[in-house]
Coordinates of C-alpha atoms in Angstrom, one line a residue:
X1 CA 0.0 0.0 0.0
X2 CA 1.0 3.6 0.3
X3 CA 1.6 6.0 -2.6
X4 CA 3.9 6.1 -5.6
X5 CA 4.2 9.4 -7.4
X6 CA 6.3 11.0 -10.1
X7 CA 9.2 13.3 -9.2
X8 CA 11.9 15.2 -11.1
X9 CA 15.4 15.0 -9.7
X10 CA 18.7 16.7 -10.3
X11 CA 21.7 14.6 -11.3
X12 CA 25.5 14.7 -11.3
X13 CA 25.7 16.1 -14.8
X14 CA 22.9 18.6 -14.2
X15 CA 20.3 16.7 -16.3
X16 CA 16.7 16.6 -14.9
X17 CA 15.7 13.0 -14.4
X18 CA 12.1 11.6 -14.1
X19 CA 11.8 9.2 -11.2
X20 CA 9.4 7.7 -8.7
X21 CA 9.0 8.2 -4.9
X22 CA 7.2 5.8 -2.7
X23 CA 5.6 6.9 0.6
X24 CA 3.7 4.9 3.2
X25 CA 0.1 5.5 4.1
X26 CA -0.6 8.8 5.7
X27 CA -0.1 9.1 9.5
X28 CA -0.6 11.9 12.0
X29 CA -1.2 15.3 10.4
X30 CA 0.3 14.3 7.0
X31 CA -1.5 15.5 3.9
X32 CA -1.2 14.2 0.3
X33 CA -1.1 17.1 -2.1
X34 CA -1.6 16.7 -5.9
X35 CA 0.7 19.4 -7.4
X36 CA -0.8 21.7 -10.0
X37 CA 1.8 24.5 -10.1
X38 CA 5.4 25.1 -9.1
X39 CA 7.4 28.2 -9.1
X40 CA 11.0 28.0 -10.4
X41 CA 13.7 29.6 -8.3
X42 CA 17.4 30.1 -8.8
X43 CA 18.0 27.8 -5.9
X44 CA 16.7 25.0 -8.1
X45 CA 19.6 25.8 -10.4
X46 CA 22.0 25.5 -7.5
X47 CA 20.7 22.0 -6.7
X48 CA 20.2 20.6 -10.2
X49 CA 23.5 18.6 -9.8
X50 CA 22.3 17.1 -6.5
X51 CA 20.6 13.7 -6.2
X52 CA 17.4 15.1 -4.9
X53 CA 13.9 16.1 -6.0
X54 CA 13.8 19.7 -7.1
X55 CA 11.3 22.5 -6.5
X56 CA 10.1 24.3 -3.4
X57 CA 7.4 26.7 -4.5
X58 CA 4.6 24.2 -4.6
X59 CA 0.8 24.7 -5.0
X60 CA -1.8 22.0 -5.4
X61 CA -5.0 20.4 -4.2
X62 CA -5.4 18.3 -1.1
X63 CA -6.0 14.7 -2.3
X64 CA -6.0 12.8 1.0
X65 CA -5.6 13.6 4.7
X66 CA -4.1 11.8 7.6
X67 CA -6.0 10.9 10.8
X68 CA -4.9 13.9 12.8
X69 CA -5.5 16.6 10.3
X70 CA -7.6 19.3 11.9
X71 CA -8.4 22.0 9.3
X72 CA -7.6 21.0 5.8
X73 CA -10.1 19.1 3.6
X74 CA -9.9 17.2 0.4
X75 CA -10.0 19.6 -2.5
X76 CA -8.5 22.6 -0.6
X77 CA -5.9 24.5 -2.5
X78 CA -2.6 24.7 -0.5
X79 CA 1.0 25.7 -1.0
X80 CA 4.3 25.1 0.7
X81 CA 7.7 26.7 0.6
X82 CA 11.3 26.3 1.7
X83 CA 10.7 24.9 5.2
X84 CA 8.9 21.5 5.8
X85 CA 9.2 20.9 9.5
X86 CA 10.8 22.0 12.8
X87 CA 11.1 20.7 16.4
X88 CA 8.4 22.9 17.8
X89 CA 10.1 23.0 21.2
X90 CA 13.2 25.2 21.0
X91 CA 13.5 28.9 21.7
X92 CA 13.3 29.8 18.1
X93 CA 10.1 27.7 17.5
X94 CA 8.4 29.0 20.6
X95 CA 9.2 32.6 19.7
X96 CA 7.8 32.3 16.2
X97 CA 11.1 32.0 14.4
X98 CA 10.9 28.3 13.5
X99 CA 12.9 29.1 10.4
X100 CA 15.9 29.4 12.7
X101 CA 15.2 26.0 14.5
X102 CA 18.4 23.9 14.7
X103 CA 16.3 20.9 13.7
X104 CA 14.5 22.6 10.8
X105 CA 13.9 20.7 7.7
X106 CA 14.6 22.9 4.7
X107 CA 14.8 22.4 0.9
X108 CA 18.2 21.1 0.0
X109 CA 18.9 19.9 3.5
X110 CA 16.1 17.4 4.1
X111 CA 13.3 15.5 2.4
X112 CA 15.4 14.8 -0.6
X113 CA 12.8 12.4 -2.0
X114 CA 10.1 14.9 -2.7
X115 CA 9.7 18.5 -3.8
X116 CA 7.4 20.6 -6.0
X117 CA 8.7 19.4 -9.3
X118 CA 6.5 16.3 -8.9
X119 CA 3.0 15.0 -9.4
X120 CA 2.4 14.8 -5.6
X121 CA 4.0 15.5 -2.3
X122 CA 3.3 14.6 1.4
X123 CA 3.8 17.3 4.1
X124 CA 2.5 18.0 7.6
X125 CA -0.6 20.1 7.7
X126 CA 1.1 22.7 9.9
X127 CA 3.6 23.5 7.1
X128 CA 1.0 23.8 4.4
X129 CA -0.6 27.2 3.6
X130 CA -4.2 27.5 2.5
X131 CA -4.4 29.7 -0.5
X132 CA -6.8 32.7 -0.3
X133 CA -9.8 32.2 -2.7
X134 CA -9.0 35.3 -4.7
X135 CA -5.4 34.3 -5.3
X136 CA -5.0 31.8 -8.2
X137 CA -2.7 28.8 -7.8
X138 CA -0.4 30.2 -10.6
X139 CA -0.1 33.5 -8.8
X140 CA 0.4 31.8 -5.4
X141 CA 3.3 29.6 -6.4
X142 CA 6.0 32.3 -6.7
X143 CA 4.9 33.7 -3.4
X144 CA 5.9 30.5 -1.6
X145 CA 9.6 31.5 -1.7
X146 CA 10.2 34.7 -3.6
X147 CA 7.2 36.6 -2.1
X148 CA 7.8 35.1 1.3
X149 CA 11.5 36.1 1.3
X150 CA 11.1 39.8 0.3
X151 CA 8.0 40.2 2.6
X152 CA 10.1 38.8 5.5
X153 CA 12.9 41.3 4.7
X154 CA 10.6 44.2 4.7
X155 CA 9.0 43.2 8.0
X156 CA 12.2 42.2 9.7
X157 CA 13.7 45.7 8.9
X158 CA 10.6 47.3 10.5
X159 CA 9.6 49.0 7.3
X160 CA 6.6 51.4 7.7
X161 CA 4.5 53.4 5.3
X162 CA 6.7 56.5 5.8
X163 CA 9.9 54.6 4.9
X164 CA 12.0 55.4 1.8
X165 CA 12.8 51.9 0.5
X166 CA 15.5 51.1 -2.1
X167 CA 15.3 47.9 -4.1
X168 CA 18.3 46.7 -6.1
X169 CA 17.3 44.4 -9.0
X170 CA 14.1 43.9 -11.0
X171 CA 13.9 40.2 -11.3
X172 CA 12.0 37.3 -9.7
X173 CA 12.5 38.7 -6.2
X174 CA 12.8 42.3 -7.0
X175 CA 9.6 42.8 -9.0
X176 CA 7.7 41.3 -6.0
X177 CA 9.6 43.4 -3.5
X178 CA 8.7 46.6 -5.4
X179 CA 5.0 45.7 -5.3
X180 CA 5.0 44.8 -1.6
X181 CA 6.9 48.0 -0.6
X182 CA 4.6 50.2 -2.8
X183 CA 1.4 48.6 -1.4
X184 CA 2.8 49.2 2.1
X185 CA 2.7 52.9 1.2
X186 CA 6.5 53.3 1.0
X187 CA 8.4 55.7 -1.2
X188 CA 9.9 53.0 -3.4
X189 CA 13.2 53.6 -5.2
X190 CA 14.5 51.0 -7.7
X191 CA 18.0 50.4 -9.0
X192 CA 18.8 48.3 -12.1
X193 CA 21.7 48.0 -14.4
X194 CA 20.0 49.5 -17.5
X195 CA 16.9 51.4 -18.4
X196 CA 15.4 48.2 -20.0
X197 CA 13.1 47.4 -17.0
X198 CA 12.2 51.0 -16.1
X199 CA 8.7 50.9 -17.4
X200 CA 8.0 47.6 -15.7
X201 CA 9.4 49.0 -12.4
X202 CA 7.1 52.0 -12.6
X203 CA 4.1 49.7 -13.2
X204 CA 5.1 47.7 -10.2
X205 CA 5.0 50.8 -8.0
X206 CA 8.4 52.4 -8.2
X207 CA 8.4 56.2 -7.6
X208 CA 12.0 56.6 -8.8
X209 CA 14.3 54.5 -11.0
X210 CA 18.0 54.7 -11.5
X211 CA 20.1 52.8 -14.1
X212 CA 23.5 52.1 -12.5
X213 CA 25.7 50.4 -15.1
X214 CA 29.1 52.1 -15.4
X215 CA 28.4 54.6 -12.6
X216 CA 30.9 55.3 -9.8
X217 CA 28.5 57.5 -7.8
X218 CA 24.8 58.0 -7.3
X219 CA 22.8 61.1 -6.3
X220 CA 19.2 60.3 -5.5
X221 CA 18.3 63.3 -3.4
X222 CA 16.9 62.0 -0.1
X223 CA 18.6 59.1 1.6
X224 CA 17.2 55.6 2.0
X225 CA 15.8 54.2 5.2
X226 CA 16.1 50.7 3.9
X227 CA 17.8 48.9 1.1
X228 CA 16.7 45.4 -0.2
X229 CA 19.3 43.6 -2.3
X230 CA 17.6 41.1 -4.7
X231 CA 20.3 40.6 -7.4
X232 CA 22.0 37.3 -7.9
X233 CA 25.4 38.8 -7.1
X234 CA 26.4 41.4 -4.6
X235 CA 26.3 45.0 -5.8
X236 CA 29.1 47.5 -5.7
X237 CA 28.7 48.5 -2.0
X238 CA 30.7 51.7 -2.5
X239 CA 27.9 52.8 -4.8
X240 CA 25.2 52.3 -2.3
X241 CA 26.6 52.8 1.2
X242 CA 26.5 56.6 0.9
X243 CA 22.8 56.5 0.0
X244 CA 21.7 55.2 3.4
X245 CA 20.1 57.4 6.1
X246 CA 21.5 57.1 9.6
X247 CA 20.3 53.9 11.4
X248 CA 19.2 52.5 8.0
X249 CA 18.9 48.8 7.3
X250 CA 20.5 46.9 4.4
X251 CA 18.8 43.5 3.7
X252 CA 20.5 41.1 1.3
X253 CA 18.1 38.3 0.3
X254 CA 19.7 36.6 -2.7
X255 CA 22.3 33.9 -2.7
X256 CA 26.0 34.7 -3.3
X257 CA 28.8 32.5 -2.0
X258 CA 31.4 35.3 -1.9
X259 CA 32.3 37.0 1.3
X260 CA 30.6 40.2 2.3
X261 CA 33.1 43.1 2.0
X262 CA 31.6 46.5 2.7
X263 CA 33.0 50.0 3.5
X264 CA 33.6 49.9 7.2
X265 CA 33.6 53.5 8.5
X266 CA 30.3 54.6 6.8
X267 CA 28.7 51.5 8.5
X268 CA 30.0 52.7 11.9
X269 CA 29.5 56.4 11.6
X270 CA 25.9 56.0 10.3
X271 CA 24.9 53.2 12.7
X272 CA 23.8 51.1 9.7
X273 CA 22.5 47.6 10.1
X274 CA 23.0 44.7 7.7
X275 CA 20.4 42.0 8.2
X276 CA 20.3 38.7 6.3
X277 CA 17.1 36.9 5.7
X278 CA 15.4 33.9 4.3
X279 CA 11.7 33.0 3.9
X280 CA 9.1 34.1 6.4
X281 CA 8.1 32.0 9.4
X282 CA 4.6 30.6 9.1
X283 CA 2.7 33.4 10.8
X284 CA 4.2 36.0 8.6
X285 CA 3.9 33.8 5.5
X286 CA 0.1 33.6 6.1
X287 CA 0.0 37.4 6.5
X288 CA 2.0 37.7 3.3
X289 CA -0.6 35.6 1.4
X290 CA -3.5 37.6 2.8
X291 CA -1.7 40.9 2.0
X292 CA -0.9 39.8 -1.6
X293 CA -4.5 38.6 -2.1
X294 CA -6.0 41.8 -0.7
X295 CA -3.8 44.2 -2.7
X296 CA -3.6 42.2 -5.9
X297 CA 0.1 41.6 -5.8
X298 CA 1.0 39.1 -8.5
X299 CA 4.1 37.7 -10.0
X300 CA 4.6 38.2 -13.8
X301 CA 5.1 34.7 -15.0
X302 CA 6.4 32.6 -17.9
X303 CA 4.7 29.2 -18.2
X304 CA 6.3 25.8 -18.8
X305 CA 4.9 22.3 -18.6
X306 CA 5.7 20.3 -15.4
X307 CA 7.7 17.6 -17.2
X308 CA 11.4 17.0 -18.0
X309 CA 11.4 19.3 -21.0
X310 CA 9.5 22.1 -19.3
X311 CA 11.8 22.0 -16.3
X312 CA 14.9 22.0 -18.5
X313 CA 13.7 24.9 -20.5
X314 CA 12.7 26.9 -17.4
X315 CA 16.1 26.4 -15.8
X316 CA 17.8 27.4 -19.0
X317 CA 15.7 30.5 -19.4
X318 CA 16.5 31.4 -15.8
X319 CA 20.3 30.9 -16.0
X320 CA 20.4 32.9 -19.3
X321 CA 18.8 35.8 -17.5
X322 CA 15.7 35.7 -19.8
X323 CA 13.0 35.0 -17.3
X324 CA 10.4 37.7 -17.0
X325 CA 10.0 37.5 -14.1
X326 CA 9.2 34.2 -12.5
X327 CA 8.9 30.7 -14.1
X328 CA 5.8 28.7 -13.2
X329 CA 5.5 25.0 -14.1
X330 CA 2.0 23.8 -14.8
X331 CA 0.8 20.2 -14.5
X332 CA -1.1 19.1 -17.6
X333 CA -3.0 16.2 -16.3

């Protein structure tokens, strides 16, 4: 008995492989989800050479529930993101920061036999998020990681409606960060390499836009209270450090394996704070979904079929920098 379902894994040579995962019958608060949509994140590119099932921006329908499930029902639309489980007992968990739990189960670190690049997955009810009815599954998928990450950065930095918020990059993360900051009522300032995404940035809610390629200095008038860094590599910190207001916060949210090297004295003299961040903990994640649904915040998506060819093409589009702005895999059956 149990369940056998299709999954798509990485491999040593980077090829996406179709495989099968077997799971036992549901127990406790486990939920079987039939995947309908999955976002595509650059983290999936990082793991495509690993022997693990790819994908962590999953949305689908509840197909079966375990004996201890309390709230979800068969047919409900749910999603999940980067974290799958935690201990529930440590200081981090008890203070609402289960994403910092030492026993956390995260994409790429646990549950290698399942992910959102699949026909189904089985997760605990408490790590599934019910999708608001006015938010489509396609729009919800990129919010599971990209939306959750930038929303967490804005909230962790204590951004308020009177804040002047800078956002570096207009990509999968950046185009959502612009929308969230703008809908929070912030004065939103966007930086990108060229003018090519200026019109889009303005549509997303940017009040100011600056093309930075080749510049050695920037003059933007008023300083920034907060700066969200969404680019796939670190920016020229010398270009941005002087734009920060005293006691400002710099929040890097993208992945770069290089060391952080930043001008030291401006950091000290202006009492700046650098705050890393990952996805939201569950309470904030739920609030993010409600906020996005209420304010009509949606990712701009490119569609691909949820199969080997579609996954390969989506990852190629992403690595070539041609994704506008988030890839979404759609199950055809």
